[in-house]
Amino acid sequence: MTDLSDDELERYARHIVLPQVGGVGQRNLKAASIAVVGAGGIGSAVLPALAGAGVGRLTIIDDDIVDRTNLQRQPIFRNDQIDRPKAVLASEFVRSLNPYVEVDAVQQRLTAGNAKTLLSGHDLVLDGCDNFATRLVVGDTLTRLRIPLVSAAAVQFQGQVALFRGWEPDKPCYRCFVGDAFDSDDCDTCAEQGVLGALTATVGGFAALMAIRAIVGIGEDVAGNLFLFDGAALDWRKIRLPKDPNCRTC
Ligand SMILES: [Zn+2]
């Protein structure tokens, strides 16, 4: 089993003291490999949480560069990093936070052509990208690869987070949830509709927690449930998603 050095035991002391994590849970985190799709608002909350938690290997997939309009909700980037590639900067952020995390920066757009290659070999994928076309490619690919997906999205004051394992009987996949209408929809919803910066932090933090509890095995299994957050009303709701009997993916 993966071992922890004295330095790591000290670094993760506040985890290890938790009965639900302990030394075993911390070793499971170190042994885990997670791909994060999108280093935007969601990714900016997810990456510090997963890197700080000691997830052993992180792959960061994003083809974008930092824009001035990103800084309102993407605190892993700084004002002097505008126009530089997000995947590279995010991986530098992770390395500077926790040298025990192996991190790969993938400065490519995830497509139907490269999704299987980029996502294979991970224990879990966290998708916080900004468009439905990529989300559907990620969801379909992971159902086929049998890799759990934590999907997180935030727009205006609304957030949604769910864990999908669509290859299991009675568990919906991402396509069961959104249907087929969005495969060609490539709009940047944030640009069109706006998003509160603190909302992406809330939703991204929740998604990181969902990923960590899935890796460590904390609490009940929430696969197939959709968690909806209303940032204006300050209210979380949980909805059970049905499996679509006509879904073409699962
Ligand atoms: Zn499905």
Coordinates of N, CA and C and ligand atoms in Angstrom, one line a residue:
M1 N 0.8 -1.2 0.0 CA 0.0 0.0 0.0 C 0.9 1.3 0.0
T2 N 0.4 2.3 -0.6 CA 1.1 3.6 -0.7 C 1.4 4.0 0.8
D3 N 2.7 4.4 0.9 CA 3.1 4.9 2.3 C 3.1 6.4 2.4
L4 N 3.0 6.9 3.6 CA 3.1 8.4 3.8 C 4.4 8.7 4.6
S5 N 5.1 9.7 4.1 CA 6.3 10.1 4.8 C 5.9 10.9 6.1
D6 N 6.9 11.2 7.0 CA 6.7 12.0 8.2 C 6.1 13.3 7.8
D7 N 6.7 13.9 6.7 CA 6.2 15.2 6.3 C 4.7 15.2 5.8
E8 N 4.4 14.1 5.1 CA 3.0 14.0 4.7 C 2.1 13.7 5.9
L9 N 2.5 12.9 6.8 CA 1.7 12.7 8.0 C 1.4 14.0 8.7
E10 N 2.4 14.9 8.8 CA 2.1 16.2 9.4 C 1.2 17.0 8.5
R11 N 1.5 17.1 7.2 CA 0.7 17.9 6.3 C -0.8 17.5 6.4
Y12 N -1.1 16.2 6.5 CA -2.5 15.7 6.4 C -3.0 15.4 7.8
A13 N -2.4 16.0 8.9 CA -2.8 15.6 10.3 C -4.3 15.9 10.5
R14 N -4.8 17.0 10.0 CA -6.2 17.3 10.3 C -7.2 16.4 9.5
H15 N -6.7 15.7 8.5 CA -7.5 14.6 7.8 C -7.4 13.3 8.7
I16 N -6.2 13.0 9.0 CA -5.9 11.7 9.6 C -6.6 11.5 10.9
V17 N -6.8 12.6 11.6 CA -7.5 12.6 12.9 C -9.0 12.3 12.7
L18 N -9.5 12.5 11.6 CA -10.9 12.3 11.3 C -11.1 10.7 11.2
P19 N -12.1 10.2 12.0 CA -12.3 8.7 12.0 C -12.7 8.3 10.6
Q20 N -13.4 9.1 9.8 CA -13.9 8.7 8.5 C -12.8 8.7 7.5
V21 N -11.6 9.3 7.8 CA -10.5 9.3 6.8 C -9.4 8.5 7.4
G22 N -8.7 8.9 8.4 CA -7.6 8.2 9.1 C -6.5 7.9 8.1
G23 N -5.5 7.1 8.5 CA -4.4 6.8 7.7 C -4.8 6.1 6.4
V24 N -5.8 5.2 6.5 CA -6.2 4.4 5.3 C -6.8 5.3 4.3
G25 N -7.7 6.2 4.7 CA -8.3 7.1 3.8 C -7.3 8.0 3.1
Q26 N -6.3 8.5 3.9 CA -5.3 9.4 3.4 C -4.4 8.7 2.3
R27 N -4.1 7.4 2.6 CA -3.4 6.6 1.6 C -4.2 6.4 0.3
N28 N -5.5 6.2 0.5 CA -6.4 6.0 -0.7 C -6.4 7.3 -1.5
L29 N -6.4 8.5 -0.8 CA -6.3 9.7 -1.6 C -5.0 9.8 -2.4
K30 N -3.9 9.4 -1.7 CA -2.6 9.5 -2.4 C -2.5 8.5 -3.5
A31 N -3.2 7.4 -3.4 CA -3.2 6.4 -4.5 C -4.1 6.8 -5.7
A32 N -4.9 7.8 -5.4 CA -6.0 8.2 -6.4 C -5.5 9.1 -7.5
S33 N -6.1 8.9 -8.7 CA -5.8 9.7 -9.9 C -7.1 10.3 -10.4
I34 N -7.1 11.7 -10.4 CA -8.4 12.4 -10.8 C -8.0 13.3 -11.9
A35 N -8.9 13.3 -13.0 CA -8.8 14.3 -14.1 C -9.8 15.4 -13.8
V36 N -9.4 16.6 -14.0 CA -10.3 17.8 -13.8 C -10.4 18.4 -15.2
V37 N -11.6 18.4 -15.7 CA -11.9 19.0 -17.0 C -12.4 20.4 -16.8
G38 N -11.6 21.4 -17.3 CA -11.9 22.8 -17.1 C -11.2 23.4 -15.9
A39 N -10.3 24.4 -16.2 CA -9.7 25.1 -15.1 C -10.3 26.5 -15.0
G40 N -11.6 26.5 -14.9 CA -12.3 27.8 -14.8 C -12.8 28.1 -13.4
G41 N -14.0 28.6 -13.3 CA -14.5 28.9 -12.0 C -14.7 27.7 -11.1
I42 N -15.2 26.6 -11.6 CA -15.3 25.3 -10.8 C -14.0 24.8 -10.5
G43 N -13.1 24.7 -11.6 CA -11.8 24.2 -11.4 C -11.0 25.0 -10.4
S44 N -11.2 26.3 -10.3 CA -10.4 27.1 -9.4 C -10.8 26.8 -7.9
A45 N -11.9 26.2 -7.7 CA -12.3 25.8 -6.3 C -11.9 24.3 -6.1
V46 N -12.0 23.5 -7.2 CA -11.7 22.1 -7.1 C -10.2 21.8 -6.9
L47 N -9.4 22.5 -7.7 CA -8.0 22.1 -7.7 C -7.3 22.4 -6.4
P48 N -7.5 23.5 -5.7 CA -6.8 23.7 -4.4 C -7.3 22.7 -3.4
A49 N -8.6 22.3 -3.5 CA -9.2 21.3 -2.5 C -8.6 20.0 -2.7
L50 N -8.5 19.5 -4.0 CA -8.0 18.2 -4.3 C -6.5 18.1 -4.0
A51 N -5.8 19.2 -4.4 CA -4.3 19.2 -4.2 C -4.0 19.3 -2.8
G52 N -4.7 20.1 -2.0 CA -4.4 20.2 -0.6 C -4.7 18.9 0.1
A53 N -5.7 18.2 -0.4 CA -6.2 17.0 0.3 C -5.2 15.8 0.0
G54 N -4.3 16.0 -0.9 CA -3.3 15.0 -1.2 C -3.7 14.0 -2.2
V55 N -4.6 14.3 -3.1 CA -4.8 13.4 -4.2 C -3.5 13.2 -5.0
G56 N -3.1 11.9 -5.2 CA -1.8 11.6 -5.7 C -1.5 12.1 -7.1
R57 N -2.5 12.0 -7.9 CA -2.2 12.4 -9.3 C -3.4 13.2 -9.9
L58 N -3.1 14.4 -10.4 CA -4.1 15.2 -11.0 C -3.8 15.5 -12.5
T59 N -4.8 15.4 -13.3 CA -4.6 15.8 -14.7 C -5.5 17.0 -15.0
I60 N -5.0 18.1 -15.5 CA -5.8 19.3 -15.7 C -5.9 19.5 -17.2
I61 N -7.2 19.5 -17.7 CA -7.4 19.6 -19.1 C -8.1 20.9 -19.4
D62 N -7.5 21.8 -20.1 CA -8.1 23.1 -20.5 C -7.3 23.7 -21.6
D63 N -8.0 24.1 -22.7 CA -7.2 24.7 -23.8 C -7.3 26.2 -23.8
D64 N -7.8 26.8 -22.7 CA -8.1 28.3 -22.7 C -6.9 29.0 -22.1
I65 N -6.9 30.4 -22.3 CA -6.0 31.2 -21.7 C -6.7 32.1 -20.7
V66 N -6.0 32.7 -19.7 CA -6.6 33.5 -18.7 C -7.1 34.9 -19.4
D67 N -8.3 35.2 -19.1 CA -8.9 36.4 -19.6 C -9.2 37.3 -18.4
R68 N -9.2 38.6 -18.6 CA -9.5 39.5 -17.5 C -10.8 39.2 -16.8
T69 N -11.8 38.8 -17.6 CA -13.1 38.5 -17.1 C -13.2 37.3 -16.2
N70 N -12.1 36.5 -16.3 CA -12.1 35.2 -15.5 C -11.7 35.5 -14.0
L71 N -11.0 36.6 -13.8 CA -10.4 36.8 -12.4 C -11.4 37.1 -11.3
Q72 N -12.6 37.4 -11.7 CA -13.7 37.7 -10.7 C -14.1 36.4 -10.0
R73 N -13.9 35.2 -10.7 CA -14.3 33.9 -10.1 C -13.2 32.8 -10.2
Q74 N -12.0 33.1 -10.6 CA -11.0 32.1 -10.8 C -9.7 32.5 -10.0
P75 N -9.8 32.3 -8.7 CA -8.7 32.9 -7.8 C -7.4 32.2 -7.9
I76 N -7.3 31.1 -8.6 CA -6.0 30.4 -8.7 C -5.1 31.2 -9.8
F77 N -5.7 32.1 -10.5 CA -5.0 32.9 -11.5 C -4.8 34.4 -11.0
R78 N -3.8 35.0 -11.4 CA -3.5 36.4 -10.9 C -3.5 37.4 -12.1
N79 N -3.6 38.6 -11.7 CA -3.7 39.7 -12.7 C -2.5 39.7 -13.7
D80 N -1.4 39.3 -13.3 CA -0.2 39.3 -14.2 C -0.1 38.0 -15.0
Q81 N -1.1 37.2 -15.0 CA -1.1 36.0 -15.8 C -2.1 36.0 -16.9
I82 N -2.7 37.2 -17.2 CA -3.7 37.3 -18.3 C -3.0 36.9 -19.6
D83 N -3.7 36.2 -20.4 CA -3.2 35.7 -21.7 C -2.3 34.4 -21.7
R84 N -2.1 33.9 -20.4 CA -1.2 32.7 -20.3 C -2.1 31.5 -20.2
P85 N -1.6 30.3 -20.6 CA -2.5 29.1 -20.6 C -2.9 28.6 -19.2
K86 N -4.2 28.4 -19.1 CA -4.8 28.0 -17.8 C -4.2 26.6 -17.3
A87 N -4.1 25.6 -18.2 CA -3.7 24.3 -17.8 C -2.3 24.4 -17.1
V88 N -1.4 25.1 -17.8 CA 0.0 25.2 -17.3 C 0.0 26.0 -16.0
L89 N -0.7 27.1 -15.9 CA -0.8 27.9 -14.7 C -1.4 27.1 -13.5
A90 N -2.5 26.4 -13.8 CA -3.2 25.7 -12.8 C -2.2 24.6 -12.2
S91 N -1.5 23.9 -13.1 CA -0.6 22.9 -12.7 C 0.6 23.5 -11.8
E92 N 1.0 24.7 -12.2 CA 2.0 25.3 -11.4 C 1.5 25.7 -10.0
F93 N 0.2 26.1 -10.0 CA -0.5 26.4 -8.7 C -0.5 25.1 -7.8
V94 N -0.9 24.0 -8.4 CA -1.0 22.7 -7.6 C 0.4 22.3 -7.1
R95 N 1.4 22.4 -7.9 CA 2.8 22.0 -7.5 C 3.3 22.9 -6.4
S96 N 2.9 24.2 -6.4 CA 3.4 25.1 -5.4 C 2.6 24.9 -4.1
L97 N 1.4 24.4 -4.2 CA 0.6 24.1 -3.0 C 1.0 22.8 -2.3
N98 N 1.2 21.8 -3.1 CA 1.5 20.5 -2.6 C 2.5 19.7 -3.5
P99 N 3.8 19.6 -3.1 CA 4.8 19.0 -4.0 C 4.6 17.5 -4.0
Y100 N 3.7 16.9 -3.2 CA 3.5 15.5 -3.2 C 2.4 15.1 -4.3
V101 N 1.9 16.0 -5.0 CA 0.9 15.7 -6.0 C 1.6 15.7 -7.4
E102 N 1.4 14.6 -8.1 CA 1.9 14.6 -9.5 C 0.8 15.2 -10.4
V103 N 1.2 16.2 -11.2 CA 0.2 16.9 -12.0 C 0.6 16.9 -13.4
D104 N -0.3 16.7 -14.3 CA -0.1 16.8 -15.7 C -1.0 17.9 -16.3
A105 N -0.4 18.8 -17.0 CA -1.2 19.8 -17.7 C -1.5 19.4 -19.1
V106 N -2.7 19.4 -19.5 CA -3.1 19.0 -20.9 C -3.7 20.3 -21.5
Q107 N -3.0 20.9 -22.4 CA -3.4 22.2 -23.0 C -4.1 21.9 -24.3
Q108 N -5.2 21.1 -24.2 CA -6.0 20.7 -25.4 C -7.4 20.8 -25.1
R109 N -8.2 21.0 -26.1 CA -9.7 21.0 -26.0 C -10.1 19.5 -26.0
L110 N -10.9 19.1 -25.0 CA -11.3 17.7 -25.0 C -12.4 17.5 -26.0
T111 N -12.2 16.5 -26.9 CA -13.2 16.3 -28.0 C -13.5 14.8 -28.0
A112 N -14.5 14.4 -28.9 CA -14.9 13.0 -29.0 C -13.7 12.2 -29.5
G113 N -12.8 12.9 -30.2 CA -11.6 12.2 -30.8 C -10.5 11.9 -29.7
N114 N -10.3 12.7 -28.7 CA -9.3 12.5 -27.8 C -9.7 12.1 -26.4
A115 N -11.1 12.1 -26.1 CA -11.6 11.9 -24.8 C -11.1 10.6 -24.1
K116 N -11.2 9.5 -24.9 CA -10.9 8.2 -24.3 C -9.4 8.2 -23.9
T117 N -8.5 8.7 -24.8 CA -7.1 8.7 -24.5 C -6.8 9.6 -23.2
L118 N -7.5 10.8 -23.2 CA -7.2 11.7 -22.1 C -7.7 11.3 -20.7
L119 N -8.9 10.6 -20.8 CA -9.6 10.3 -19.5 C -9.3 8.9 -19.0
S120 N -8.8 7.9 -19.9 CA -8.5 6.6 -19.4 C -7.5 6.6 -18.3
G121 N -7.6 5.6 -17.4 CA -6.6 5.4 -16.4 C -6.8 6.2 -15.1
H122 N -7.9 7.1 -15.1 CA -8.2 7.8 -13.9 C -9.2 7.1 -13.0
D123 N -9.2 7.3 -11.7 CA -10.2 6.7 -10.8 C -11.5 7.5 -10.8
L124 N -11.4 8.8 -11.2 CA -12.6 9.6 -11.1 C -12.3 10.8 -12.0
V125 N -13.3 11.4 -12.6 CA -13.2 12.6 -13.4 C -14.1 13.6 -12.9
L126 N -13.6 14.8 -12.7 CA -14.5 16.0 -12.2 C -14.6 17.0 -13.4
D127 N -15.8 17.1 -13.9 CA -16.0 18.0 -15.0 C -16.6 19.3 -14.6
G128 N -15.9 20.4 -14.8 CA -16.4 21.7 -14.5 C -16.2 22.6 -15.7
C129 N -16.4 22.0 -16.9 CA -16.2 22.8 -18.1 C -17.4 23.7 -18.4
D130 N -17.3 24.5 -19.5 CA -18.3 25.6 -19.6 C -19.3 25.3 -20.8
N131 N -19.3 24.1 -21.3 CA -20.3 23.9 -22.4 C -20.8 22.5 -22.4
F132 N -22.0 22.3 -23.0 CA -22.7 21.0 -23.0 C -22.1 20.0 -23.9
A133 N -21.6 20.5 -25.0 CA -21.0 19.5 -26.0 C -19.9 18.7 -25.3
T134 N -18.9 19.5 -24.6 CA -17.8 18.8 -24.0 C -18.4 17.9 -22.8
R135 N -19.4 18.4 -22.1 CA -19.9 17.6 -21.0 C -20.5 16.3 -21.4
L136 N -21.2 16.3 -22.6 CA -21.8 15.1 -23.1 C -20.7 14.1 -23.6
V137 N -19.6 14.7 -24.2 CA -18.5 13.8 -24.6 C -17.9 13.2 -23.4
V138 N -17.6 14.0 -22.3 CA -17.0 13.4 -21.1 C -18.0 12.4 -20.5
G139 N -19.3 12.7 -20.4 CA -20.2 11.7 -19.8 C -20.3 10.4 -20.5
D140 N -20.4 10.5 -21.9 CA -20.5 9.3 -22.7 C -19.2 8.4 -22.6
T141 N -18.1 9.1 -22.6 CA -16.8 8.4 -22.6 C -16.6 7.7 -21.2
L142 N -17.0 8.4 -20.1 CA -16.8 7.8 -18.8 C -17.7 6.6 -18.6
T143 N -19.0 6.7 -19.1 CA -19.9 5.6 -19.0 C -19.3 4.3 -19.6
R144 N -18.7 4.5 -20.8 CA -18.1 3.4 -21.5 C -16.8 2.9 -20.8
L145 N -16.0 3.8 -20.2 CA -14.8 3.4 -19.5 C -15.1 3.0 -18.1
R146 N -16.3 3.1 -17.6 CA -16.7 2.8 -16.3 C -15.9 3.5 -15.2
I147 N -15.8 4.8 -15.5 CA -15.1 5.7 -14.5 C -16.1 6.7 -14.0
P148 N -16.2 6.8 -12.6 CA -17.2 7.7 -12.0 C -16.9 9.2 -12.5
L149 N -18.1 9.9 -12.7 CA -18.0 11.3 -13.1 C -18.7 12.2 -12.0
V150 N -18.0 13.2 -11.5 CA -18.6 14.2 -10.7 C -18.7 15.4 -11.7
S151 N -20.0 15.8 -11.9 CA -20.3 16.9 -12.9 C -20.8 18.1 -12.1
A152 N -20.2 19.3 -12.3 CA -20.5 20.5 -11.6 C -20.7 21.6 -12.5
A153 N -21.7 22.4 -12.3 CA -22.0 23.6 -13.2 C -22.6 24.7 -12.4
A154 N -22.3 25.9 -12.8 CA -22.8 27.1 -12.1 C -23.1 28.2 -13.1
V155 N -24.2 28.8 -13.0 CA -24.6 29.9 -13.9 C -25.5 30.9 -13.1
Q156 N -25.3 32.2 -13.3 CA -26.0 33.2 -12.5 C -26.0 32.9 -11.0
F157 N -27.1 32.5 -10.4 CA -27.1 32.1 -9.0 C -27.4 30.7 -8.8
Q158 N -27.4 29.9 -9.9 CA -27.8 28.5 -9.8 C -26.6 27.5 -9.9
G159 N -26.5 26.5 -9.1 CA -25.5 25.5 -9.2 C -26.1 24.1 -9.2
Q160 N -25.4 23.2 -9.9 CA -25.8 21.8 -9.8 C -24.6 20.9 -9.8
V161 N -24.7 19.9 -9.0 CA -23.6 18.9 -8.8 C -24.2 17.5 -8.7
A162 N -23.6 16.5 -9.4 CA -24.1 15.2 -9.4 C -22.9 14.2 -9.6
L163 N -23.1 13.0 -9.0 CA -22.1 11.9 -9.3 C -22.8 10.9 -10.2
F164 N -22.1 10.5 -11.3 CA -22.7 9.6 -12.2 C -21.9 8.3 -12.3
R165 N -22.5 7.1 -12.3 CA -21.9 5.8 -12.6 C -22.9 5.1 -13.5
G166 N -23.1 5.6 -14.7 CA -24.2 5.2 -15.6 C -24.2 3.8 -16.1
W167 N -23.0 3.1 -15.9 CA -23.0 1.7 -16.4 C -23.7 0.8 -15.4
E168 N -24.0 1.3 -14.2 CA -24.6 0.4 -13.2 C -26.1 0.4 -13.5
P169 N -26.8 -0.8 -13.2 CA -28.2 -0.9 -13.3 C -28.9 0.2 -12.4
D170 N -29.9 0.8 -13.0 CA -30.7 1.8 -12.2 C -30.0 3.1 -11.9
K171 N -28.7 3.2 -12.3 CA -28.1 4.5 -12.1 C -28.0 5.3 -13.4
P172 N -28.5 6.5 -13.5 CA -28.5 7.3 -14.7 C -27.1 7.7 -15.1
C173 N -26.9 8.0 -16.4 CA -25.6 8.6 -16.9 C -25.9 10.1 -17.1
Y174 N -24.9 10.8 -17.5 CA -25.1 12.2 -17.7 C -26.1 12.5 -18.8
R175 N -26.1 11.7 -19.9 CA -27.0 11.8 -21.0 C -28.4 11.6 -20.6
C176 N -28.6 10.6 -19.7 CA -30.0 10.4 -19.1 C -30.5 11.7 -18.6
F177 N -29.6 12.5 -18.0 CA -30.0 13.7 -17.3 C -30.3 14.9 -18.3
V178 N -29.4 15.1 -19.3 CA -29.6 16.3 -20.1 C -30.2 16.0 -21.5
G179 N -30.2 14.7 -21.9 CA -30.8 14.3 -23.2 C -29.9 14.6 -24.3
D180 N -30.4 14.6 -25.6 CA -29.6 14.7 -26.8 C -29.5 16.0 -27.4
A181 N -30.3 17.0 -26.9 CA -30.5 18.3 -27.5 C -29.2 19.2 -27.5
F182 N -28.3 18.9 -26.7 CA -27.2 19.8 -26.5 C -25.8 19.4 -27.1
D183 N -25.8 18.3 -27.9 CA -24.5 17.9 -28.4 C -23.8 18.9 -29.2
S184 N -24.5 19.8 -29.9 CA -23.9 20.8 -30.8 C -23.8 22.2 -30.1
D185 N -24.4 22.2 -28.9 CA -24.5 23.5 -28.2 C -23.1 23.9 -27.5
D186 N -22.5 24.9 -28.1 CA -21.1 25.2 -27.6 C -21.0 26.6 -27.1
C187 N -22.1 27.1 -26.5 CA -22.1 28.5 -26.1 C -21.4 28.6 -24.7
D188 N -20.8 29.7 -24.5 CA -20.2 30.0 -23.2 C -21.3 30.7 -22.3
T189 N -22.0 29.9 -21.5 CA -23.1 30.3 -20.7 C -22.8 31.5 -19.8
C190 N -21.6 31.5 -19.2 CA -21.2 32.5 -18.3 C -21.1 33.9 -19.0
A191 N -20.6 33.9 -20.2 CA -20.5 35.1 -21.0 C -21.9 35.7 -21.3
E192 N -22.8 34.8 -21.6 CA -24.2 35.2 -22.0 C -25.0 35.6 -20.8
Q193 N -24.9 34.8 -19.7 CA -25.9 34.9 -18.6 C -25.3 35.5 -17.3
G194 N -24.0 35.5 -17.2 CA -23.3 36.0 -16.0 C -23.3 34.9 -14.9
V195 N -22.4 35.1 -14.0 CA -22.3 34.1 -12.8 C -21.6 34.8 -11.7
L196 N -22.2 34.6 -10.5 CA -21.6 35.2 -9.3 C -20.3 34.5 -8.9
G197 N -19.2 35.2 -8.6 CA -18.0 34.5 -8.4 C -18.0 33.6 -7.2
A198 N -18.7 34.0 -6.1 CA -18.7 33.2 -4.9 C -19.6 31.9 -5.2
L199 N -20.5 31.9 -6.1 CA -21.3 30.7 -6.5 C -20.4 29.6 -7.0
T200 N -19.5 30.0 -7.9 CA -18.6 28.9 -8.5 C -17.7 28.3 -7.4
A201 N -17.3 29.2 -6.4 CA -16.5 28.7 -5.3 C -17.3 27.7 -4.5
T202 N -18.6 28.0 -4.2 CA -19.4 27.1 -3.4 C -19.7 25.8 -4.1
V203 N -20.0 25.9 -5.4 CA -20.4 24.7 -6.1 C -19.1 23.8 -6.4
G204 N -18.0 24.5 -6.7 CA -16.7 23.8 -6.9 C -16.3 23.1 -5.6
G205 N -16.4 23.8 -4.5 CA -16.0 23.2 -3.2 C -16.9 22.0 -2.9
F206 N -18.2 22.1 -3.2 CA -19.1 20.9 -3.0 C -18.7 19.8 -3.8
A207 N -18.4 20.0 -5.1 CA -18.0 19.0 -6.0 C -16.7 18.3 -5.6
A208 N -15.7 19.1 -5.1 CA -14.5 18.5 -4.6 C -14.8 17.6 -3.4
L209 N -15.7 18.0 -2.5 CA -16.1 17.2 -1.3 C -16.7 15.9 -1.8
M210 N -17.5 16.0 -2.9 CA -18.2 14.8 -3.4 C -17.1 13.8 -3.9
A211 N -16.1 14.4 -4.6 CA -15.0 13.5 -5.2 C -14.3 12.9 -4.0
I212 N -13.9 13.6 -3.0 CA -13.1 13.1 -1.9 C -13.9 12.0 -1.2
R213 N -15.1 12.3 -0.9 CA -15.9 11.3 -0.1 C -16.1 10.0 -1.0
A214 N -16.1 10.1 -2.3 CA -16.2 9.0 -3.1 C -14.9 8.2 -3.1
I215 N -13.8 8.8 -3.2 CA -12.5 8.1 -3.2 C -12.3 7.5 -1.8
V216 N -12.5 8.2 -0.7 CA -12.3 7.7 0.6 C -13.4 6.7 1.1
G217 N -14.6 6.9 0.6 CA -15.7 6.0 1.0 C -16.4 6.6 2.2
I218 N -16.7 7.8 2.2 CA -17.3 8.5 3.4 C -18.8 8.6 3.1
G219 N -19.7 8.2 4.1 CA -21.1 8.4 4.0 C -21.8 7.5 3.0
E220 N -23.0 7.8 2.7 CA -23.8 7.0 1.7 C -23.4 7.3 0.3
D221 N -23.7 6.4 -0.6 CA -23.4 6.6 -2.0 C -24.4 7.5 -2.6
V222 N -24.0 8.6 -3.2 CA -25.0 9.6 -3.8 C -25.1 9.5 -5.3
A223 N -24.5 8.5 -5.9 CA -24.6 8.4 -7.4 C -26.1 8.4 -7.8
G224 N -26.3 9.2 -8.9 CA -27.7 9.3 -9.4 C -28.6 10.4 -8.7
N225 N -28.0 11.0 -7.7 CA -28.7 12.2 -7.1 C -28.2 13.5 -7.7
L226 N -29.0 14.4 -7.9 CA -28.6 15.8 -8.4 C -28.8 16.7 -7.2
F227 N -27.7 17.5 -6.9 CA -27.8 18.5 -5.9 C -27.9 19.9 -6.5
L228 N -28.9 20.6 -6.2 CA -29.2 21.9 -6.8 C -29.0 23.0 -5.7
F229 N -28.3 24.0 -6.1 CA -28.0 25.1 -5.1 C -28.6 26.4 -5.7
D230 N -29.4 27.1 -4.9 CA -29.9 28.4 -5.3 C -29.2 29.4 -4.5
G231 N -28.3 30.1 -5.1 CA -27.4 31.1 -4.4 C -28.1 32.4 -4.0
A232 N -29.3 32.6 -4.6 CA -30.1 33.8 -4.2 C -30.9 33.5 -3.0
A233 N -31.5 32.3 -3.0 CA -32.3 31.9 -1.8 C -31.5 31.2 -0.7
L234 N -30.2 30.9 -1.1 CA -29.4 30.1 -0.2 C -30.0 28.8 0.3
D235 N -30.3 28.0 -0.7 CA -31.0 26.7 -0.5 C -30.4 25.6 -1.3
W236 N -30.1 24.4 -0.7 CA -29.7 23.2 -1.4 C -30.9 22.3 -1.5
R237 N -31.1 21.7 -2.6 CA -32.1 20.6 -2.8 C -31.5 19.4 -3.4
K238 N -32.0 18.2 -3.1 CA -31.5 16.9 -3.6 C -32.6 16.2 -4.4
I239 N -32.3 15.8 -5.6 CA -33.3 15.2 -6.5 C -32.8 13.9 -7.0
R240 N -33.5 12.8 -6.9 CA -33.1 11.5 -7.5 C -33.3 11.5 -9.0
L241 N -32.3 11.3 -9.8 CA -32.5 11.3 -11.3 C -32.8 9.9 -11.7
P242 N -33.8 9.8 -12.6 CA -34.1 8.5 -13.2 C -33.2 8.1 -14.3
K243 N -33.0 6.7 -14.5 CA -32.3 6.2 -15.7 C -33.3 6.3 -16.9
D244 N -32.8 6.8 -18.0 CA -33.7 7.0 -19.2 C -33.6 5.6 -19.9
P245 N -34.8 4.9 -20.0 CA -34.7 3.6 -20.7 C -34.4 3.7 -22.2
N246 N -34.5 4.9 -22.8 CA -34.2 5.1 -24.2 C -32.8 5.8 -24.4
C247 N -32.1 5.9 -23.3 CA -30.7 6.6 -23.4 C -29.8 5.8 -24.4
R248 N -29.2 6.5 -25.3 CA -28.4 5.8 -26.3 C -26.9 5.5 -25.7
T249 N -26.6 6.1 -24.6 CA -25.3 5.8 -24.0 C -25.3 4.7 -23.0
C250 N -26.2 4.6 -22.1 CA -26.2 3.6 -21.1 C -27.4 2.6 -21.2
Ligands
ZN1 ZN -28.0 7.2 -19.8

